Short mmCIF file of C-alpha atoms and ligand atoms in Angstrom, two decimals:
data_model
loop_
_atom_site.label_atom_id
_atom_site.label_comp_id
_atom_site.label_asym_id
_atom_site.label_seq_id
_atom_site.Cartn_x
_atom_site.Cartn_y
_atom_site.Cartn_z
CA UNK A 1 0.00 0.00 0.00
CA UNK A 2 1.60 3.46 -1.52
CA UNK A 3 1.71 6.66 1.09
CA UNK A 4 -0.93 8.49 1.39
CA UNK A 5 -0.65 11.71 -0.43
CA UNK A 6 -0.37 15.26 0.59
CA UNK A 7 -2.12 17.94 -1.64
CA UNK A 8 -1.93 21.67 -1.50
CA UNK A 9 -4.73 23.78 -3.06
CA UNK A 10 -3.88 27.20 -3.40
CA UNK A 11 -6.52 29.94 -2.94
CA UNK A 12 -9.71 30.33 -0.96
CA UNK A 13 -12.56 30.61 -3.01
CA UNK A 14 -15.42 28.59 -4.35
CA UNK A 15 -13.61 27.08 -6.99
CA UNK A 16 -11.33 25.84 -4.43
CA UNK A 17 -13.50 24.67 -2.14
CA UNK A 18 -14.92 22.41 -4.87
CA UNK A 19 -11.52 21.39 -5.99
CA UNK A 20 -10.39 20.24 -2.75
CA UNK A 21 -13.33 18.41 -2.05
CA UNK A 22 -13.37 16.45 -5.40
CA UNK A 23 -9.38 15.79 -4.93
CA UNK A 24 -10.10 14.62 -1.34
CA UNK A 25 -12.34 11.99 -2.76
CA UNK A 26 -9.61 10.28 -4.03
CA UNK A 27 -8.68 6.82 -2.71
CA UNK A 28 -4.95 7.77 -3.14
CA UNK A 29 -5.37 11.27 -0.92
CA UNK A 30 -4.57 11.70 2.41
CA UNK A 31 -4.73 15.32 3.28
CA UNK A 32 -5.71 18.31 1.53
CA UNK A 33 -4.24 21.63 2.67
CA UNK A 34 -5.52 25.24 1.52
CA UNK A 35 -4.19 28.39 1.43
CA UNK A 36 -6.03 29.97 2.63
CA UNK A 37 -9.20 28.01 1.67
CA UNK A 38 -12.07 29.51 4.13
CA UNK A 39 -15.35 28.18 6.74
CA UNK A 40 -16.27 25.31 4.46
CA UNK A 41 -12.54 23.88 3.49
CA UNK A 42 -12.05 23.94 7.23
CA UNK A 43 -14.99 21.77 7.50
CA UNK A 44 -14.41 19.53 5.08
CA UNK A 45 -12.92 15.89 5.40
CA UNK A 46 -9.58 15.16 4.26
CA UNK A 47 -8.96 19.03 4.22
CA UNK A 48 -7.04 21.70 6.56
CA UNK A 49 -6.32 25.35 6.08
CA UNK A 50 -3.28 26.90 6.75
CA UNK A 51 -2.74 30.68 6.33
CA UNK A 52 -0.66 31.59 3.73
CA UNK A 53 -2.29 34.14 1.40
CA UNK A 54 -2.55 32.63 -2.32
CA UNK A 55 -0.51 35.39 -3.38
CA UNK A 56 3.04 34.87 -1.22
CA UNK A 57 4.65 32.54 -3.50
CA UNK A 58 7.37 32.33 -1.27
CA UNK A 59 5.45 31.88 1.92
CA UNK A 60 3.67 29.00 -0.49
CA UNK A 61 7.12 27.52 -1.67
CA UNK A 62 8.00 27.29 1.61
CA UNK A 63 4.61 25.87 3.18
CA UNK A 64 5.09 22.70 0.21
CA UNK A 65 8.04 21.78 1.04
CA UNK A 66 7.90 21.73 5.25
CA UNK A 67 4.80 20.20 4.72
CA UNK A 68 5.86 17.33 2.31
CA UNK A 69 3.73 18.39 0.02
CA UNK A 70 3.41 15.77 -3.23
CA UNK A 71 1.13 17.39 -6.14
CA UNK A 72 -0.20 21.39 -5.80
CA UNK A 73 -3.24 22.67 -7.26
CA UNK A 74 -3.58 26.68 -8.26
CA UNK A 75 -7.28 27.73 -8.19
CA UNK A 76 -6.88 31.40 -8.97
CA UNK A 77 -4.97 33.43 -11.68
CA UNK A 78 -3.21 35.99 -8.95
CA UNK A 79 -0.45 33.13 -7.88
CA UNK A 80 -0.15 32.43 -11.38
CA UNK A 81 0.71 35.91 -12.81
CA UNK A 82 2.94 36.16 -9.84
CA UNK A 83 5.11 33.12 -10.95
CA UNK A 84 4.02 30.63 -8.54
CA UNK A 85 4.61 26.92 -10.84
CA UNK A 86 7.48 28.79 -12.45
CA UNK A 87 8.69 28.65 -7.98
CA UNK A 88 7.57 25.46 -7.25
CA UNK A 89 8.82 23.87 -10.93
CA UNK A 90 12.26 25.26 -10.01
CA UNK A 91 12.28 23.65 -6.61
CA UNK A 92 11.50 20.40 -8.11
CA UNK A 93 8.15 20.04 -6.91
CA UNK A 94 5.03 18.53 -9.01
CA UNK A 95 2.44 21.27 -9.33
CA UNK A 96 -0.72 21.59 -11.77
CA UNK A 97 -0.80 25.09 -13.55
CA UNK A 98 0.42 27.01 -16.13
CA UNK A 99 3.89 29.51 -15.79
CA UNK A 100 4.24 33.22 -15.61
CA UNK A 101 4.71 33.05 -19.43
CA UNK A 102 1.48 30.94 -20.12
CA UNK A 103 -1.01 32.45 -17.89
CA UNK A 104 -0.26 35.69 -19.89
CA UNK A 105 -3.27 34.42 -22.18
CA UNK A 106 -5.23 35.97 -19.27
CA UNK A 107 -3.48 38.55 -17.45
CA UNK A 108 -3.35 41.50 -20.98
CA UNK A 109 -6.50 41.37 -22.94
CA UNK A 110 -4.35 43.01 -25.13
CA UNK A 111 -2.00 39.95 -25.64
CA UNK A 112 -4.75 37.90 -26.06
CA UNK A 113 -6.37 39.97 -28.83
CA UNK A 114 -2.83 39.93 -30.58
CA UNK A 115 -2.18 36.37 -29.87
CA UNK A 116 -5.65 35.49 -31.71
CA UNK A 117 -5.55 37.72 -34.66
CA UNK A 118 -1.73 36.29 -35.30
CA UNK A 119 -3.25 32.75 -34.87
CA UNK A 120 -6.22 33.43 -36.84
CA UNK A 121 -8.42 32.36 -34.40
CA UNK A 122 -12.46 33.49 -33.85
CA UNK A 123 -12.70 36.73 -31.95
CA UNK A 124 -14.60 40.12 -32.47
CA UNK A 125 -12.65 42.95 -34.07
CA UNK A 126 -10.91 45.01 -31.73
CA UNK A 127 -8.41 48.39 -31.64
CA UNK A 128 -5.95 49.07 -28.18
CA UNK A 129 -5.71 52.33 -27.15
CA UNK A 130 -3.58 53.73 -24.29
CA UNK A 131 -4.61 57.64 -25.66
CA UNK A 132 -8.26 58.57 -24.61
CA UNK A 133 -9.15 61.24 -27.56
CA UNK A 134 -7.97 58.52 -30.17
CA UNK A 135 -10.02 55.67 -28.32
CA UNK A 136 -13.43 58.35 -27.62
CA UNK A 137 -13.05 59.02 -32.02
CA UNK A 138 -12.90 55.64 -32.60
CA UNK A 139 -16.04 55.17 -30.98
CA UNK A 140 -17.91 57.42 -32.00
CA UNK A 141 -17.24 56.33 -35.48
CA UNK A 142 -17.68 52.36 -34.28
CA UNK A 143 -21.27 53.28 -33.24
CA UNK A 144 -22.99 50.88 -30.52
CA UNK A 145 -23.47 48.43 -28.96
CA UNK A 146 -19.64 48.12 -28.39
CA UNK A 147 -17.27 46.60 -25.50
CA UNK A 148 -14.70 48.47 -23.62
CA UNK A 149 -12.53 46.57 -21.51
CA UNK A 150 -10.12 47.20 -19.05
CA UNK A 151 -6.87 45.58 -20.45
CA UNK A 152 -4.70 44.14 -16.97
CA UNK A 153 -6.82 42.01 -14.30
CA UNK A 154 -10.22 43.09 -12.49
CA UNK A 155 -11.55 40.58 -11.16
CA UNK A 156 -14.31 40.25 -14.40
CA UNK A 157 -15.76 43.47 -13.48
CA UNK A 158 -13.49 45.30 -15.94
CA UNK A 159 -15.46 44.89 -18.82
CA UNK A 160 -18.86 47.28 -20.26
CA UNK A 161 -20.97 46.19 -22.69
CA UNK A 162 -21.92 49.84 -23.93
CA UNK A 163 -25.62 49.91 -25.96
CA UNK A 164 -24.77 53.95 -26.02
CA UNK A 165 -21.84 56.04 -27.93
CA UNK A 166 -22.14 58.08 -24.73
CA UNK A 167 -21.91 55.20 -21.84
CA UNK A 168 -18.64 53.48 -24.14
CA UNK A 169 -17.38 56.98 -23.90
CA UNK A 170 -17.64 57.71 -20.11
CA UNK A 171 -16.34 53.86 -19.74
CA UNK A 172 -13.38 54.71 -21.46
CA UNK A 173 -12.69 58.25 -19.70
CA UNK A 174 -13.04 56.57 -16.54
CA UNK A 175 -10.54 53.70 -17.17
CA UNK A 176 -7.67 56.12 -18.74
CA UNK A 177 -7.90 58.79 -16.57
CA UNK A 178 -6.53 56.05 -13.68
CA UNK A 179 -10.30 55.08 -12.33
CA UNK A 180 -9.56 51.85 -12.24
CA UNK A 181 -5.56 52.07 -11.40
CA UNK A 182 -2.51 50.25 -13.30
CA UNK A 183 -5.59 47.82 -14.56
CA UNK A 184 -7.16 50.51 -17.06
CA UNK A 185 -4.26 51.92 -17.92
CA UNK A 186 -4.76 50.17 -21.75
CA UNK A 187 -8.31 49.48 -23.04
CA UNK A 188 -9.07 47.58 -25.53
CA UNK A 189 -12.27 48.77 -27.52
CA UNK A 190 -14.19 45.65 -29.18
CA UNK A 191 -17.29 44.62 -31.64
CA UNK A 192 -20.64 43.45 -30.02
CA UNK A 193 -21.13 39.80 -30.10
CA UNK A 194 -24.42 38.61 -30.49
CA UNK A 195 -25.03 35.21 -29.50
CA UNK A 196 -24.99 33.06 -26.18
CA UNK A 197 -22.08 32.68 -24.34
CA UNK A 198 -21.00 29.26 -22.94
CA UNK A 199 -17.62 28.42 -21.08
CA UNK A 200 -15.30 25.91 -22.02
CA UNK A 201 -12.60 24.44 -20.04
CA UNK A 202 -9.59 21.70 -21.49
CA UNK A 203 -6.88 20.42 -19.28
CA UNK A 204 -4.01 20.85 -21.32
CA UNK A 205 -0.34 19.66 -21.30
CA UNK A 206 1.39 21.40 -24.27
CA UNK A 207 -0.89 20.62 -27.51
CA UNK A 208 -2.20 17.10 -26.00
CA UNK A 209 -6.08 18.07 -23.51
CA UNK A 210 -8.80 16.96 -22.66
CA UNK A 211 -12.10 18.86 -22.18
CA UNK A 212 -14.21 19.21 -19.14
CA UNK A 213 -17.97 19.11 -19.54
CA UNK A 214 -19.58 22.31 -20.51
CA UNK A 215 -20.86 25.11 -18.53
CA UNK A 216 -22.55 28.14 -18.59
CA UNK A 217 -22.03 31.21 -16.19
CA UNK A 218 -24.51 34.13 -15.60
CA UNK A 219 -22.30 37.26 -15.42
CA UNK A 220 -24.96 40.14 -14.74
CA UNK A 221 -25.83 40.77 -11.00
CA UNK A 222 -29.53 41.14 -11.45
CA UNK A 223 -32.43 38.29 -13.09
CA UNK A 224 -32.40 38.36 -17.02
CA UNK A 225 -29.14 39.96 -17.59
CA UNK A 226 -29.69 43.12 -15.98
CA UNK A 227 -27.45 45.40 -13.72
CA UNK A 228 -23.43 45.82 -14.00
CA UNK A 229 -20.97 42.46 -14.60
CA UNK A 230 -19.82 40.37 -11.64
CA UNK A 231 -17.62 37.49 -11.15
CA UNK A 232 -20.57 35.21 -11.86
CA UNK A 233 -23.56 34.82 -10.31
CA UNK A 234 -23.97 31.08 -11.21
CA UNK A 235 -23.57 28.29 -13.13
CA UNK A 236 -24.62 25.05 -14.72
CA UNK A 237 -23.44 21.86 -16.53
CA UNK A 238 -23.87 20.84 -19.41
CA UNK A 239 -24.24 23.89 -21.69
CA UNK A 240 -27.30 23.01 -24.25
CA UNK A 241 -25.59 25.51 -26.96
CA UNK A 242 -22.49 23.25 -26.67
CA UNK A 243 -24.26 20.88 -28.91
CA UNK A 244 -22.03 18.31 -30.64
CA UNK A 245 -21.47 20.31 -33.59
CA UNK A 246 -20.46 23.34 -32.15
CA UNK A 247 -17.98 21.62 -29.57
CA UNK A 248 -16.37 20.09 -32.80
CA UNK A 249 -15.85 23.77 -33.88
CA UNK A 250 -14.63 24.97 -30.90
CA UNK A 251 -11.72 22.25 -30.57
CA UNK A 252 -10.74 22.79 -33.95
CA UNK A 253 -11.31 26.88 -34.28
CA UNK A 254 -10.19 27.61 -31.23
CA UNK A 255 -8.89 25.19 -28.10
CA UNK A 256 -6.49 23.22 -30.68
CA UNK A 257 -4.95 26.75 -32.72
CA UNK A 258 -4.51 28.48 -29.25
CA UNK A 259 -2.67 25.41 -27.79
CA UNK A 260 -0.17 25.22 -31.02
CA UNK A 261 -0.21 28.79 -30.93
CA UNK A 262 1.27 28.74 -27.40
CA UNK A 263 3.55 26.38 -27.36
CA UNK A 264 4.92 27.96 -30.87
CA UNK A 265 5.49 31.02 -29.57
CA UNK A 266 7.21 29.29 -26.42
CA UNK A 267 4.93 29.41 -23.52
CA UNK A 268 3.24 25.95 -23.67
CA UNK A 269 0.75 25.78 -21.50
CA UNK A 270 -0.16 23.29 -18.57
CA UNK A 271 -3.09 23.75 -16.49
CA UNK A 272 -6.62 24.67 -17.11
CA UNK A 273 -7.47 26.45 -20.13
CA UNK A 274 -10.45 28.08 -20.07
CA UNK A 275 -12.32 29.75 -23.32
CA UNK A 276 -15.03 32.34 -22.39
CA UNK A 277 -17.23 31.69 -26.03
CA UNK A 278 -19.86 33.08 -27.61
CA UNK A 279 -21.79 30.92 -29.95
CA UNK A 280 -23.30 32.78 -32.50
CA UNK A 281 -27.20 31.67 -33.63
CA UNK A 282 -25.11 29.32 -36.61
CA UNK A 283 -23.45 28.00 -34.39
CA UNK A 284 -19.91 29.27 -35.10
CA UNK A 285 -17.58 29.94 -32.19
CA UNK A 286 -15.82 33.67 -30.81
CA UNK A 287 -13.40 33.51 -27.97
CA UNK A 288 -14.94 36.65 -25.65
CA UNK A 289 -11.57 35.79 -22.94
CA UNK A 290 -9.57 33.33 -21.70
CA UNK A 291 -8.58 32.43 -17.97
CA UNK A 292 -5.57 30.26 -17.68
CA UNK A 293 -7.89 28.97 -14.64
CA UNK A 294 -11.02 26.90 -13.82
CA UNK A 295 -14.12 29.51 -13.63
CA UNK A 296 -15.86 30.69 -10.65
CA UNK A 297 -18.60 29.48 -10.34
CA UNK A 298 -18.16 27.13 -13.32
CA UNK A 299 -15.88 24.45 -11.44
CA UNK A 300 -19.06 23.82 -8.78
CA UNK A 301 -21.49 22.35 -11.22
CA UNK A 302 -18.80 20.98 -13.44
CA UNK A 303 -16.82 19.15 -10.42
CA UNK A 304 -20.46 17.64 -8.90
CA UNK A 305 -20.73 15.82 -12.32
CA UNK A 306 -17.27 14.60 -12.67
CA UNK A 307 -17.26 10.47 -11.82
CA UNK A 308 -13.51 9.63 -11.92
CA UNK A 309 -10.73 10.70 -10.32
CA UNK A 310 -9.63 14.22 -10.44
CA UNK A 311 -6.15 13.73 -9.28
CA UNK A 312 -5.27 11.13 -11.46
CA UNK A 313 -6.50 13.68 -14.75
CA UNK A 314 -3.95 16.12 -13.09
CA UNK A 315 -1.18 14.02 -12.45
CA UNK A 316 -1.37 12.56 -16.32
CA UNK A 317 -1.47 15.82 -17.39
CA UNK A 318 1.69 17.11 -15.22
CA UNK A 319 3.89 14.26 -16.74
CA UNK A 320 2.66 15.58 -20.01
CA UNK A 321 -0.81 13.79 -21.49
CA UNK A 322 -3.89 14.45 -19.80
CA UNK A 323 -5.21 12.12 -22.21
CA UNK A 324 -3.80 8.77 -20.53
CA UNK A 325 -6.51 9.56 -17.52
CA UNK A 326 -9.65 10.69 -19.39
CA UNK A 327 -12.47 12.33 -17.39
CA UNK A 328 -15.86 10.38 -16.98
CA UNK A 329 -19.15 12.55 -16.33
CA UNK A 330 -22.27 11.90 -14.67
CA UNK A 331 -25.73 11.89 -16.90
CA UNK A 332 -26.91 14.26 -14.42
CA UNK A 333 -26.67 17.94 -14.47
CA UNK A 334 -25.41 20.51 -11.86
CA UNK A 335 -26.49 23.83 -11.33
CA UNK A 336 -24.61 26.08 -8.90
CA UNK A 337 -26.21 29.77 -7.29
CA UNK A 338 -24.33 32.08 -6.06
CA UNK A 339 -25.45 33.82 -2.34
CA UNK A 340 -23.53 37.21 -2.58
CA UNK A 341 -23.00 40.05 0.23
CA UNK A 342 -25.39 42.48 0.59
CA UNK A 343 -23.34 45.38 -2.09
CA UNK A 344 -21.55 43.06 -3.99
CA UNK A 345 -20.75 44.06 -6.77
CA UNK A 346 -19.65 47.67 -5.19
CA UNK A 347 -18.75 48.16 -1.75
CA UNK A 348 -19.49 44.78 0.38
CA UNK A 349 -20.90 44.03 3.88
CA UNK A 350 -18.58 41.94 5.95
CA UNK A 351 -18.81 39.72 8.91
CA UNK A 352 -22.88 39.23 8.93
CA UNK A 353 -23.48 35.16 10.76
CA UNK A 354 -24.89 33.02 8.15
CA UNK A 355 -27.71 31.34 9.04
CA UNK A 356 -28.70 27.57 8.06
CA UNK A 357 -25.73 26.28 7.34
CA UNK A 358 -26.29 23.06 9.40
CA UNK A 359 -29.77 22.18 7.83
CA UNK A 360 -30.08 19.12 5.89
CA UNK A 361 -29.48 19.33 2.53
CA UNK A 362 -29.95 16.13 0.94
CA UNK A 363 -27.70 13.94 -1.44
CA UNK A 364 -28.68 16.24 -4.66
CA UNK A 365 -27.12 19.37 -2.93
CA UNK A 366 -23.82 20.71 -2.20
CA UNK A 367 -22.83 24.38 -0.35
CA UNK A 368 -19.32 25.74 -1.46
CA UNK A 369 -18.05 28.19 0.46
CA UNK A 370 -16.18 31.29 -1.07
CA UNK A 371 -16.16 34.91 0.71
CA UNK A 372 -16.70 33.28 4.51
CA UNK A 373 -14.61 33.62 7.27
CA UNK A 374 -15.06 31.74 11.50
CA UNK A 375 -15.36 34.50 13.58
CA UNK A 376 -15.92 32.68 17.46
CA UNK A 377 -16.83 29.57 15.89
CA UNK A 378 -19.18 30.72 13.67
CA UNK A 379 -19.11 31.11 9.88
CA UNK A 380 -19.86 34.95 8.61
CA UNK A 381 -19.29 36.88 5.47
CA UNK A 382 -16.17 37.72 4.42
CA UNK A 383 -16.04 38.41 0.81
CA UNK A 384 -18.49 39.83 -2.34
CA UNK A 385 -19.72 36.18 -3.29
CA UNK A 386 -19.97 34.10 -0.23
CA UNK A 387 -21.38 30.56 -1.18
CA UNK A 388 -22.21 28.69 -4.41
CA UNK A 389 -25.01 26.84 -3.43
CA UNK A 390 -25.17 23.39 -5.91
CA UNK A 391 -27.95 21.08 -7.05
CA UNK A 392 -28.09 18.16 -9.24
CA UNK A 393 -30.59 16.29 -10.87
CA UNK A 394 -32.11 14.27 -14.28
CA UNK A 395 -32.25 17.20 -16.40
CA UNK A 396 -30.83 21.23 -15.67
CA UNK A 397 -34.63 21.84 -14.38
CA UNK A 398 -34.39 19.23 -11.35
CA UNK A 399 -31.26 20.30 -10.74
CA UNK A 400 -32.32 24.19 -10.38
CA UNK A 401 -34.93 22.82 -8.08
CA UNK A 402 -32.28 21.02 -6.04
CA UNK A 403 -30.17 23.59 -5.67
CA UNK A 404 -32.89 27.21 -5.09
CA UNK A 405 -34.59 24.56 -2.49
CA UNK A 406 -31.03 24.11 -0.67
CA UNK A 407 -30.68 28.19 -1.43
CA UNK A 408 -34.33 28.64 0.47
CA UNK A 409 -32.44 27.21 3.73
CA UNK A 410 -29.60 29.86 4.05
CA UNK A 411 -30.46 33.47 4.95
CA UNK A 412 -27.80 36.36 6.57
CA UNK A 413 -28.02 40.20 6.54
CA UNK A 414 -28.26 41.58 3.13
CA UNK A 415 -27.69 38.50 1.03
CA UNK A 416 -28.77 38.82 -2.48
CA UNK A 417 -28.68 36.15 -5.47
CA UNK A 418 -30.40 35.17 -8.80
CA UNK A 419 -33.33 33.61 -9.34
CA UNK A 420 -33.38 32.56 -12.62
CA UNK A 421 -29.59 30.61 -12.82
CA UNK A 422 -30.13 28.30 -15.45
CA UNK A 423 -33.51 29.79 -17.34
CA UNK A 424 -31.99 29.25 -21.11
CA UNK A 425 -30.93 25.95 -20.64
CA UNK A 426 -34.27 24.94 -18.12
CA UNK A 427 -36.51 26.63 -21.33
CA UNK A 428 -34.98 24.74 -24.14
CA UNK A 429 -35.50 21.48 -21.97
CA UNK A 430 -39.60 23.08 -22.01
CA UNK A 431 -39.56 22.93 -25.99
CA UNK A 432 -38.56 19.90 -26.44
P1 AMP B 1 -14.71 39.35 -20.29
O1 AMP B 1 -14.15 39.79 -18.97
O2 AMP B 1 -13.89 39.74 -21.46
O3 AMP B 1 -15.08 37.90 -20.27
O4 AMP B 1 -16.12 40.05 -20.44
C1 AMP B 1 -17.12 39.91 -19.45
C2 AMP B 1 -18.48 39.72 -20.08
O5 AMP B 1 -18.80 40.83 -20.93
C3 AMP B 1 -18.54 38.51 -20.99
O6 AMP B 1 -18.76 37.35 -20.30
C4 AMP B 1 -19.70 38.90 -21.87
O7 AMP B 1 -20.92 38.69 -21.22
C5 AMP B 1 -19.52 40.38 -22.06
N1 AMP B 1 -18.74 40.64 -23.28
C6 AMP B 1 -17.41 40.80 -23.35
N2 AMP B 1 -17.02 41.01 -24.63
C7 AMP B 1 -18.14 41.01 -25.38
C8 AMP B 1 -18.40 41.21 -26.78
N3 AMP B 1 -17.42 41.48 -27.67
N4 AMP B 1 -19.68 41.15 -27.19
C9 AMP B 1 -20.68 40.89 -26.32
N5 AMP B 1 -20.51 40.71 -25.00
C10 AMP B 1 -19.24 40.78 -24.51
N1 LIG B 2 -17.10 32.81 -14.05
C1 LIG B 2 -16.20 33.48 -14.89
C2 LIG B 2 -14.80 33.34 -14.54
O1 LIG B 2 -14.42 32.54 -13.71
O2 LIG B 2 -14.00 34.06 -15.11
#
């Protein structure tokens, strides 16, 4: 019988807490640390915090290897614009993630916009500006709708979708007069997409992947799409747009060019690639972004459906084929809502006791935890989107049920959340 293992997962989100608690599930796992992680890692079997802030790649280096660490995780894209598997690579430990270099297919838009047009990959027409008079002209003469994005990281809320001349104008003021700091310091100014969006996530190792099941996130704060972006407001597995035509295009037009691409140009990438899409009503893909990272709150949904082993899909892909450990899925779908702080997306309340969290919540339900802290031994709010509250079921419909019926049990001061996570997928299943 082998050693248990020892697995770090950095960050302390919901994405984490759903990675940790698939990886924990492993025969072959003995311990799961986080750092951070936050209330519902430190409840969860298998799994210990320890805290080191996700962004102190040393304090992390040095955490894996007093701790014996075997394999490392990176939820976030922070650690991995800071360097951290470029660190751990160095030292000679096994970590799952893509370098500095890589993860630059998230951290500049503006890279990313280059890097597809040179690659001749699907993607709206675009124009970077660091001079606001030139960017404000070429707006005006674009017309609307039209995108204006922040160019460095912002934590997804550096993006407007302008249906006004006059809103993609103030947008753009805003960002290059320094309203948004060293982030908004470039825009980039893009073409509307129409279409629905849908994300899709491969774990890659150089130009060999495999792809997780698909997902759909719901970006605006408010029901139907209304109110400013946020990190994602929920999610849900599989993605009825993804049909199998269209996820034929999208390896070929897009996850299979941009892996080539990268490794070409000499940053081949390792870790979770993850294209933000929108599917146009033909069905032909455009990459909208891509995170070098599993999405928030994607991973929830996706990781309740996942049947095999996570670890073992990580640690194939690590010694360089991802393919020698192929994921198997559930029939069932997942559908994950987020409970956010009362504010969120602005200016949060912290520290408010949550209320519930001990009910009953069945086999079809799962709570991750993301912005909560233990204050006196009990859990409170600690961040902008505080738990992703999951459901599965037959069909995305039953699995909305399960998860709003778990959501009905929860309550603190000020939370807010969605009530319609999962409406296009629930009113296609109604047609047919
Ligand atoms: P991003 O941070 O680039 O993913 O953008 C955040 C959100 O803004 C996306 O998920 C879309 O909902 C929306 N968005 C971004 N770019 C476009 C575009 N060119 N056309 C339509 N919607 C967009
Ligand atoms: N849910 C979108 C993201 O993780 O970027």
């Amino acid at each position: 019988m082998n050693k248990p293992l020892k697995l770090l997962v950095i960050g302390g989100g919901g994405r984490e807490h759903a990675l940790a608690w698939k990886l924990a599930q492993s025969g072959r796992v003995g311990e799961v640390l986080l750092a951070p992680g936050n209330a519902g890692t430190a409840g969860e079997a298998k799994c210990r915090n320890v805290a080191v802030a996700a962004e102190d790649v040393p304090g992390l280096l040095r955490l894996a290897q007093s701790e014996g660490v075997d394999f490392t995780v990176v939820g976030p894209e922070g650690p991995l614009a800071a360097g951290v598997v470029d660190s751990f690579t160095t030292a000679g430990l096994r970590v799952f993630g893509p370098t500095r270099a890589a993860a630059q297919i998230e951290a500049s838009k503006a890279f990313t916009k280059d890097f597809l047009a040179r690659h001749g990959i699907p993607t709206a027409q675009y124009r970077v500006f660091t001079e606001e008079q030139a960017a404000l002209d070429y707006v005006a003469q674009r017309g609307a709708p039209i995108v204006v994005k922040a160019d460095g990281l912002a934590a997804g809320k550096g993006v407007v979708v302008a249906n006004t001349v006059d809103e993609a104008q103030a947008a753009i003021r805003n960002m290059l007069g320094g309203g948004m700091g060293q982030a908004g310091a470039r825009v980039v100014v893009e073409d509307f997409l129409a279409g629905e969006e849908a994300s899709y996530i491969v774990v890659a190792a150089g130009t060999r992947y495999v792809p997780l099941a698909s997902a759909q996130d719901h970006k605006r704060v408010f029901d139907r799409e209304q109110g400013p972006n946020t990190g994602g407001m929920g999610a849900y597995s599989p993605a009825p747009v993804v049909t199998s035509e269209v996820d034929a295009r999208v390896r070929a037009e897009v996850i299979e060019p941009t892996l080539r691409g990268l490794a070409a140009e000499g940053r081949p990438f390792t870790g979770f690639l993850y294209a933000g899409l929108m599917i146009a009503p033909d069905g032909s893909p455009s990459v909208v972004e891509f995170n070098a990272r599993l999405g928030d709150p994607e991973t929830q949904p996706i990781l309740m459906r996942l049947d095999s082993d996570l670890l073992d899909l990580l640690e194939a892909a690590v010694a360089g084929d991802p393919t020698a450990a192929p994921p198997r899925w559930k029939p069932q779908a997942a559908l994950g809502v987020v409970l956010a702080a009362g504010g969120y997306p602005g200016t949060i309340r912290k520290n408010d006791p949550i209320h519930g969290l001990d009910a009953d919540f069945g086999p079809d339900a799962k709570v991750f935890h993301a912005g909560t802290t233990l204050r006196d031994g009990q859990v409170v709010t600690s961040g902008g989107r505080v738990l992703c509250v999951c459901g599965q079921g037959p069909d995305v419909r039953s699995a909305q049920r399960a998860a709003y019926s778990a959501v009905a049990k929860i309550s603190w001061e000020g939370a807010h959340f969605r009530t319609d996570i999962g409406y296009r997928a629930v009113s296609r299943e109604e047609e047919k």
